[in-house]
Amino acid sequence: MRDSDDPAGGPADASNEPPADPAGDPTGLQAFAVLLRRMNGEFSRMAHDFAQSQGLHPTDVQALVEILDGDREGPVTPGLLRERLRLTSGAVTACLDRLERAGHIRRTRDSADRRIVHLHYASRGREVAREYFRPLAHATDIVRQRFSDAELRSVVRFLAAMNEELAALRHHPDGDPPRR
């Protein structure tokens, strides 16, 4: 019998929900943790494959994400990138040089203080990433359509809270982050 079949011989639950195991995991928390790890692993593999396809280091993709997200909050600087990725100044410079040579980012000088460098996702880099990750966007859209607006709002709240907690852990790696 395949894992996807139920004992009665029919297909497993078509809702794509993980199977419940009342005896071993009555709250579903273990299944939840496994699914989060699997999703994280898949995202990591995609990022690694993208880096490889572009001749980049996996850390370069992390930098691209920070620059992309930072562009929405305001320009990212090399110093901020160094802090967020926990890299040395030399490693950040090498990363930015690779990304700039590959056409993924551009550096600009602050108009008020020419010593400050701002990092921006370049148009060509956006197009390359958009094309590469188009199947992921399509899959996300298909899955998203399976949920109501209320369910999606819950998912968004969960993801936002997880990101806050993960950021707090990054800032307090040796101890418990302050509770909110």
PDB file of C-alpha atoms in Angstrom:
ATOM      1  CA  MET A   1       0.000   0.000   0.000  1.00  0.00           C
ATOM      2  CA  ARG A   2       1.327   3.463  -0.904  1.00  0.00           C
ATOM      3  CA  ASP A   3       1.499   6.156   1.758  1.00  0.00           C
ATOM      4  CA  SER A   4      -1.009   8.173  -0.219  1.00  0.00           C
ATOM      5  CA  ASP A   5      -3.690   5.451  -0.075  1.00  0.00           C
ATOM      6  CA  ASP A   6      -6.054   4.889   2.783  1.00  0.00           C
ATOM      7  CA  PRO A   7      -6.669   1.398   4.215  1.00  0.00           C
ATOM      8  CA  ALA A   8     -10.008   1.199   2.392  1.00  0.00           C
ATOM      9  CA  GLY A   9      -8.174   1.312  -0.919  1.00  0.00           C
ATOM     10  CA  GLY A  10      -9.251   4.801  -1.960  1.00  0.00           C
ATOM     11  CA  PRO A  11      -7.062   7.865  -2.313  1.00  0.00           C
ATOM     12  CA  ALA A  12      -5.882   9.612   0.787  1.00  0.00           C
ATOM     13  CA  ASP A  13      -7.576  12.772   1.998  1.00  0.00           C
ATOM     14  CA  ALA A  14      -7.644  15.083  -1.021  1.00  0.00           C
ATOM     15  CA  SER A  15      -7.441  18.229   1.108  1.00  0.00           C
ATOM     16  CA  ASN A  16      -3.621  18.056   1.177  1.00  0.00           C
ATOM     17  CA  GLU A  17      -3.694  18.315   4.944  1.00  0.00           C
ATOM     18  CA  PRO A  18      -1.167  16.218   6.831  1.00  0.00           C
ATOM     19  CA  PRO A  19      -2.613  13.039   8.269  1.00  0.00           C
ATOM     20  CA  ALA A  20      -3.653  13.292  11.890  1.00  0.00           C
ATOM     21  CA  ASP A  21      -2.131  10.855  14.332  1.00  0.00           C
ATOM     22  CA  PRO A  22      -4.322  11.097  17.423  1.00  0.00           C
ATOM     23  CA  ALA A  23      -2.177   8.681  19.422  1.00  0.00           C
ATOM     24  CA  GLY A  24       1.236  10.139  18.634  1.00  0.00           C
ATOM     25  CA  ASP A  25       0.497  13.789  17.914  1.00  0.00           C
ATOM     26  CA  PRO A  26      -2.965  14.762  19.139  1.00  0.00           C
ATOM     27  CA  THR A  27      -2.407  18.509  18.631  1.00  0.00           C
ATOM     28  CA  GLY A  28      -0.710  18.175  15.245  1.00  0.00           C
ATOM     29  CA  LEU A  29       2.268  20.191  16.509  1.00  0.00           C
ATOM     30  CA  GLN A  30       4.808  17.559  15.482  1.00  0.00           C
ATOM     31  CA  ALA A  31       3.347  17.407  11.962  1.00  0.00           C
ATOM     32  CA  PHE A  32       3.360  21.219  11.913  1.00  0.00           C
ATOM     33  CA  ALA A  33       7.057  21.322  12.827  1.00  0.00           C
ATOM     34  CA  VAL A  34       7.901  18.683  10.207  1.00  0.00           C
ATOM     35  CA  LEU A  35       6.026  20.614   7.526  1.00  0.00           C
ATOM     36  CA  LEU A  36       7.795  23.861   8.430  1.00  0.00           C
ATOM     37  CA  ARG A  37      11.181  22.104   8.224  1.00  0.00           C
ATOM     38  CA  ARG A  38      10.294  20.549   4.875  1.00  0.00           C
ATOM     39  CA  MET A  39       9.141  23.878   3.456  1.00  0.00           C
ATOM     40  CA  ASN A  40      12.296  25.570   4.722  1.00  0.00           C
ATOM     41  CA  GLY A  41      14.376  22.812   3.133  1.00  0.00           C
ATOM     42  CA  GLU A  42      12.611  23.254  -0.191  1.00  0.00           C
ATOM     43  CA  PHE A  43      13.117  27.029  -0.099  1.00  0.00           C
ATOM     44  CA  SER A  44      16.797  26.497   0.772  1.00  0.00           C
ATOM     45  CA  ARG A  45      17.230  24.092  -2.154  1.00  0.00           C
ATOM     46  CA  MET A  46      15.573  26.577  -4.536  1.00  0.00           C
ATOM     47  CA  ALA A  47      17.816  29.384  -3.320  1.00  0.00           C
ATOM     48  CA  HIS A  48      20.896  27.157  -3.668  1.00  0.00           C
ATOM     49  CA  ASP A  49      19.865  26.115  -7.195  1.00  0.00           C
ATOM     50  CA  PHE A  50      19.261  29.762  -8.142  1.00  0.00           C
ATOM     51  CA  ALA A  51      22.687  30.705  -6.802  1.00  0.00           C
ATOM     52  CA  GLN A  52      24.294  27.893  -8.763  1.00  0.00           C
ATOM     53  CA  SER A  53      22.445  28.845 -11.957  1.00  0.00           C
ATOM     54  CA  GLN A  54      23.763  32.398 -11.623  1.00  0.00           C
ATOM     55  CA  GLY A  55      27.334  31.471 -10.641  1.00  0.00           C
ATOM     56  CA  LEU A  56      26.766  32.905  -7.169  1.00  0.00           C
ATOM     57  CA  HIS A  57      27.444  31.746  -3.638  1.00  0.00           C
ATOM     58  CA  PRO A  58      24.387  30.799  -1.514  1.00  0.00           C
ATOM     59  CA  THR A  59      25.215  33.743   0.766  1.00  0.00           C
ATOM     60  CA  ASP A  60      24.792  36.012  -2.264  1.00  0.00           C
ATOM     61  CA  VAL A  61      21.141  34.947  -2.489  1.00  0.00           C
ATOM     62  CA  GLN A  62      20.662  35.823   1.183  1.00  0.00           C
ATOM     63  CA  ALA A  63      22.128  39.237   0.404  1.00  0.00           C
ATOM     64  CA  LEU A  64      19.743  39.642  -2.549  1.00  0.00           C
ATOM     65  CA  VAL A  65      16.770  38.900  -0.307  1.00  0.00           C
ATOM     66  CA  GLU A  66      17.945  41.464   2.246  1.00  0.00           C
ATOM     67  CA  ILE A  67      18.427  44.063  -0.503  1.00  0.00           C
ATOM     68  CA  LEU A  68      15.041  43.293  -2.071  1.00  0.00           C
ATOM     69  CA  ASP A  69      13.229  43.511   1.260  1.00  0.00           C
ATOM     70  CA  GLY A  70      15.295  46.511   2.301  1.00  0.00           C
ATOM     71  CA  ASP A  71      14.353  48.412  -0.834  1.00  0.00           C
ATOM     72  CA  ARG A  72      10.773  48.378   0.477  1.00  0.00           C
ATOM     73  CA  GLU A  73      11.863  49.697   3.889  1.00  0.00           C
ATOM     74  CA  GLY A  74      14.538  52.009   2.547  1.00  0.00           C
ATOM     75  CA  PRO A  75      17.951  51.424   1.007  1.00  0.00           C
ATOM     76  CA  VAL A  76      20.241  48.812   2.522  1.00  0.00           C
ATOM     77  CA  THR A  77      23.859  49.768   3.134  1.00  0.00           C
ATOM     78  CA  PRO A  78      26.868  47.427   3.121  1.00  0.00           C
ATOM     79  CA  GLY A  79      27.154  47.923   6.897  1.00  0.00           C
ATOM     80  CA  LEU A  80      23.544  46.920   7.474  1.00  0.00           C
ATOM     81  CA  LEU A  81      23.998  43.920   5.188  1.00  0.00           C
ATOM     82  CA  ARG A  82      27.133  42.933   7.119  1.00  0.00           C
ATOM     83  CA  GLU A  83      25.163  43.090  10.362  1.00  0.00           C
ATOM     84  CA  ARG A  84      22.140  41.174   9.066  1.00  0.00           C
ATOM     85  CA  LEU A  85      24.175  38.412   7.422  1.00  0.00           C
ATOM     86  CA  ARG A  86      26.851  38.383  10.135  1.00  0.00           C
ATOM     87  CA  LEU A  87      29.684  38.650   7.645  1.00  0.00           C
ATOM     88  CA  THR A  88      33.005  40.429   7.752  1.00  0.00           C
ATOM     89  CA  SER A  89      33.448  43.668   5.825  1.00  0.00           C
ATOM     90  CA  GLY A  90      35.657  41.835   3.329  1.00  0.00           C
ATOM     91  CA  ALA A  91      33.081  39.084   2.808  1.00  0.00           C
ATOM     92  CA  VAL A  92      30.334  41.670   2.197  1.00  0.00           C
ATOM     93  CA  THR A  93      32.538  43.502  -0.307  1.00  0.00           C
ATOM     94  CA  ALA A  94      33.280  40.244  -2.175  1.00  0.00           C
ATOM     95  CA  CYS A  95      29.572  39.342  -2.164  1.00  0.00           C
ATOM     96  CA  LEU A  96      28.532  42.762  -3.467  1.00  0.00           C
ATOM     97  CA  ASP A  97      31.230  42.664  -6.141  1.00  0.00           C
ATOM     98  CA  ARG A  98      29.894  39.284  -7.384  1.00  0.00           C
ATOM     99  CA  LEU A  99      26.299  40.520  -7.353  1.00  0.00           C
ATOM    100  CA  GLU A 100      27.171  43.726  -9.161  1.00  0.00           C
ATOM    101  CA  ARG A 101      29.263  41.934 -11.815  1.00  0.00           C
ATOM    102  CA  ALA A 102      26.362  39.510 -12.407  1.00  0.00           C
ATOM    103  CA  GLY A 103      23.958  42.440 -12.858  1.00  0.00           C
ATOM    104  CA  HIS A 104      21.826  41.676  -9.806  1.00  0.00           C
ATOM    105  CA  ILE A 105      22.479  44.843  -7.818  1.00  0.00           C
ATOM    106  CA  ARG A 106      23.654  48.398  -8.240  1.00  0.00           C
ATOM    107  CA  ARG A 107      25.354  50.646  -5.716  1.00  0.00           C
ATOM    108  CA  THR A 108      24.565  54.325  -5.418  1.00  0.00           C
ATOM    109  CA  ARG A 109      26.016  57.076  -3.271  1.00  0.00           C
ATOM    110  CA  ASP A 110      23.752  58.959  -0.900  1.00  0.00           C
ATOM    111  CA  SER A 111      23.161  62.450  -2.283  1.00  0.00           C
ATOM    112  CA  ALA A 112      23.498  64.113   1.144  1.00  0.00           C
ATOM    113  CA  ASP A 113      26.527  62.113   2.307  1.00  0.00           C
ATOM    114  CA  ARG A 114      28.646  60.658  -0.512  1.00  0.00           C
ATOM    115  CA  ARG A 115      30.384  58.314   1.977  1.00  0.00           C
ATOM    116  CA  ILE A 116      27.155  56.307   2.359  1.00  0.00           C
ATOM    117  CA  VAL A 117      26.522  53.603  -0.237  1.00  0.00           C
ATOM    118  CA  HIS A 118      23.004  52.340  -0.890  1.00  0.00           C
ATOM    119  CA  LEU A 119      22.371  48.907  -2.387  1.00  0.00           C
ATOM    120  CA  HIS A 120      19.529  48.360  -4.855  1.00  0.00           C
ATOM    121  CA  TYR A 121      18.207  45.336  -6.694  1.00  0.00           C
ATOM    122  CA  ALA A 122      18.979  46.035 -10.368  1.00  0.00           C
ATOM    123  CA  SER A 123      16.249  45.791 -13.011  1.00  0.00           C
ATOM    124  CA  ARG A 124      18.095  42.988 -14.801  1.00  0.00           C
ATOM    125  CA  GLY A 125      18.483  41.100 -11.529  1.00  0.00           C
ATOM    126  CA  ARG A 126      14.774  41.432 -10.793  1.00  0.00           C
ATOM    127  CA  GLU A 127      13.916  40.029 -14.213  1.00  0.00           C
ATOM    128  CA  VAL A 128      16.296  37.073 -13.832  1.00  0.00           C
ATOM    129  CA  ALA A 129      14.903  36.253 -10.375  1.00  0.00           C
ATOM    130  CA  ARG A 130      11.300  36.756 -11.508  1.00  0.00           C
ATOM    131  CA  GLU A 131      11.808  34.332 -14.407  1.00  0.00           C
ATOM    132  CA  TYR A 132      13.615  31.757 -12.284  1.00  0.00           C
ATOM    133  CA  PHE A 133      11.069  31.818  -9.453  1.00  0.00           C
ATOM    134  CA  ARG A 134       7.970  32.078 -11.679  1.00  0.00           C
ATOM    135  CA  PRO A 135       7.092  28.384 -11.058  1.00  0.00           C
ATOM    136  CA  LEU A 136       7.241  29.018  -7.299  1.00  0.00           C
ATOM    137  CA  ALA A 137       4.960  32.049  -7.667  1.00  0.00           C
ATOM    138  CA  HIS A 138       2.548  29.962  -9.739  1.00  0.00           C
ATOM    139  CA  ALA A 139       2.558  27.117  -7.180  1.00  0.00           C
ATOM    140  CA  THR A 140       2.025  29.630  -4.369  1.00  0.00           C
ATOM    141  CA  ASP A 141      -0.943  31.106  -6.192  1.00  0.00           C
ATOM    142  CA  ILE A 142      -2.480  27.666  -6.728  1.00  0.00           C
ATOM    143  CA  VAL A 143      -2.139  26.822  -3.038  1.00  0.00           C
ATOM    144  CA  ARG A 144      -3.347  30.253  -1.930  1.00  0.00           C
ATOM    145  CA  GLN A 145      -6.570  29.774  -3.872  1.00  0.00           C
ATOM    146  CA  ARG A 146      -7.401  26.746  -1.697  1.00  0.00           C
ATOM    147  CA  PHE A 147      -7.813  28.977   1.356  1.00  0.00           C
ATOM    148  CA  SER A 148     -10.390  31.541   2.365  1.00  0.00           C
ATOM    149  CA  ASP A 149      -9.417  35.154   2.980  1.00  0.00           C
ATOM    150  CA  ALA A 150      -9.837  34.582   6.729  1.00  0.00           C
ATOM    151  CA  GLU A 151      -7.534  31.552   6.630  1.00  0.00           C
ATOM    152  CA  LEU A 152      -4.934  33.493   4.655  1.00  0.00           C
ATOM    153  CA  ARG A 153      -5.066  36.346   7.171  1.00  0.00           C
ATOM    154  CA  SER A 154      -4.300  33.770   9.893  1.00  0.00           C
ATOM    155  CA  VAL A 155      -1.396  32.405   7.870  1.00  0.00           C
ATOM    156  CA  VAL A 156      -0.047  35.925   7.322  1.00  0.00           C
ATOM    157  CA  ARG A 157      -0.315  36.671  11.054  1.00  0.00           C
ATOM    158  CA  PHE A 158       1.515  33.421  11.835  1.00  0.00           C
ATOM    159  CA  LEU A 159       4.298  34.111   9.325  1.00  0.00           C
ATOM    160  CA  ALA A 160       4.726  37.685  10.569  1.00  0.00           C
ATOM    161  CA  ALA A 161       4.930  36.467  14.182  1.00  0.00           C
ATOM    162  CA  MET A 162       7.434  33.743  13.199  1.00  0.00           C
ATOM    163  CA  ASN A 163       9.598  36.291  11.401  1.00  0.00           C
ATOM    164  CA  GLU A 164       9.528  38.553  14.475  1.00  0.00           C
ATOM    165  CA  GLU A 165      10.560  35.677  16.741  1.00  0.00           C
ATOM    166  CA  LEU A 166      13.309  34.538  14.368  1.00  0.00           C
ATOM    167  CA  ALA A 167      14.653  38.095  14.163  1.00  0.00           C
ATOM    168  CA  ALA A 168      14.602  38.300  17.969  1.00  0.00           C
ATOM    169  CA  LEU A 169      16.559  35.034  18.148  1.00  0.00           C
ATOM    170  CA  ARG A 170      19.096  36.410  15.679  1.00  0.00           C
ATOM    171  CA  HIS A 171      19.606  39.455  17.914  1.00  0.00           C
ATOM    172  CA  HIS A 172      19.765  37.362  21.121  1.00  0.00           C
ATOM    173  CA  PRO A 173      21.438  34.084  20.051  1.00  0.00           C
ATOM    174  CA  ASP A 174      22.857  33.257  23.488  1.00  0.00           C
ATOM    175  CA  GLY A 175      19.730  33.688  25.505  1.00  0.00           C
ATOM    176  CA  ASP A 176      16.035  34.049  25.477  1.00  0.00           C
ATOM    177  CA  PRO A 177      14.828  37.029  23.512  1.00  0.00           C
ATOM    178  CA  PRO A 178      12.702  39.468  25.449  1.00  0.00           C
ATOM    179  CA  ARG A 179       9.049  38.417  25.432  1.00  0.00           C
ATOM    180  CA  ARG A 180       6.537  40.756  23.935  1.00  0.00           C
TER     181      ARG A 180
END
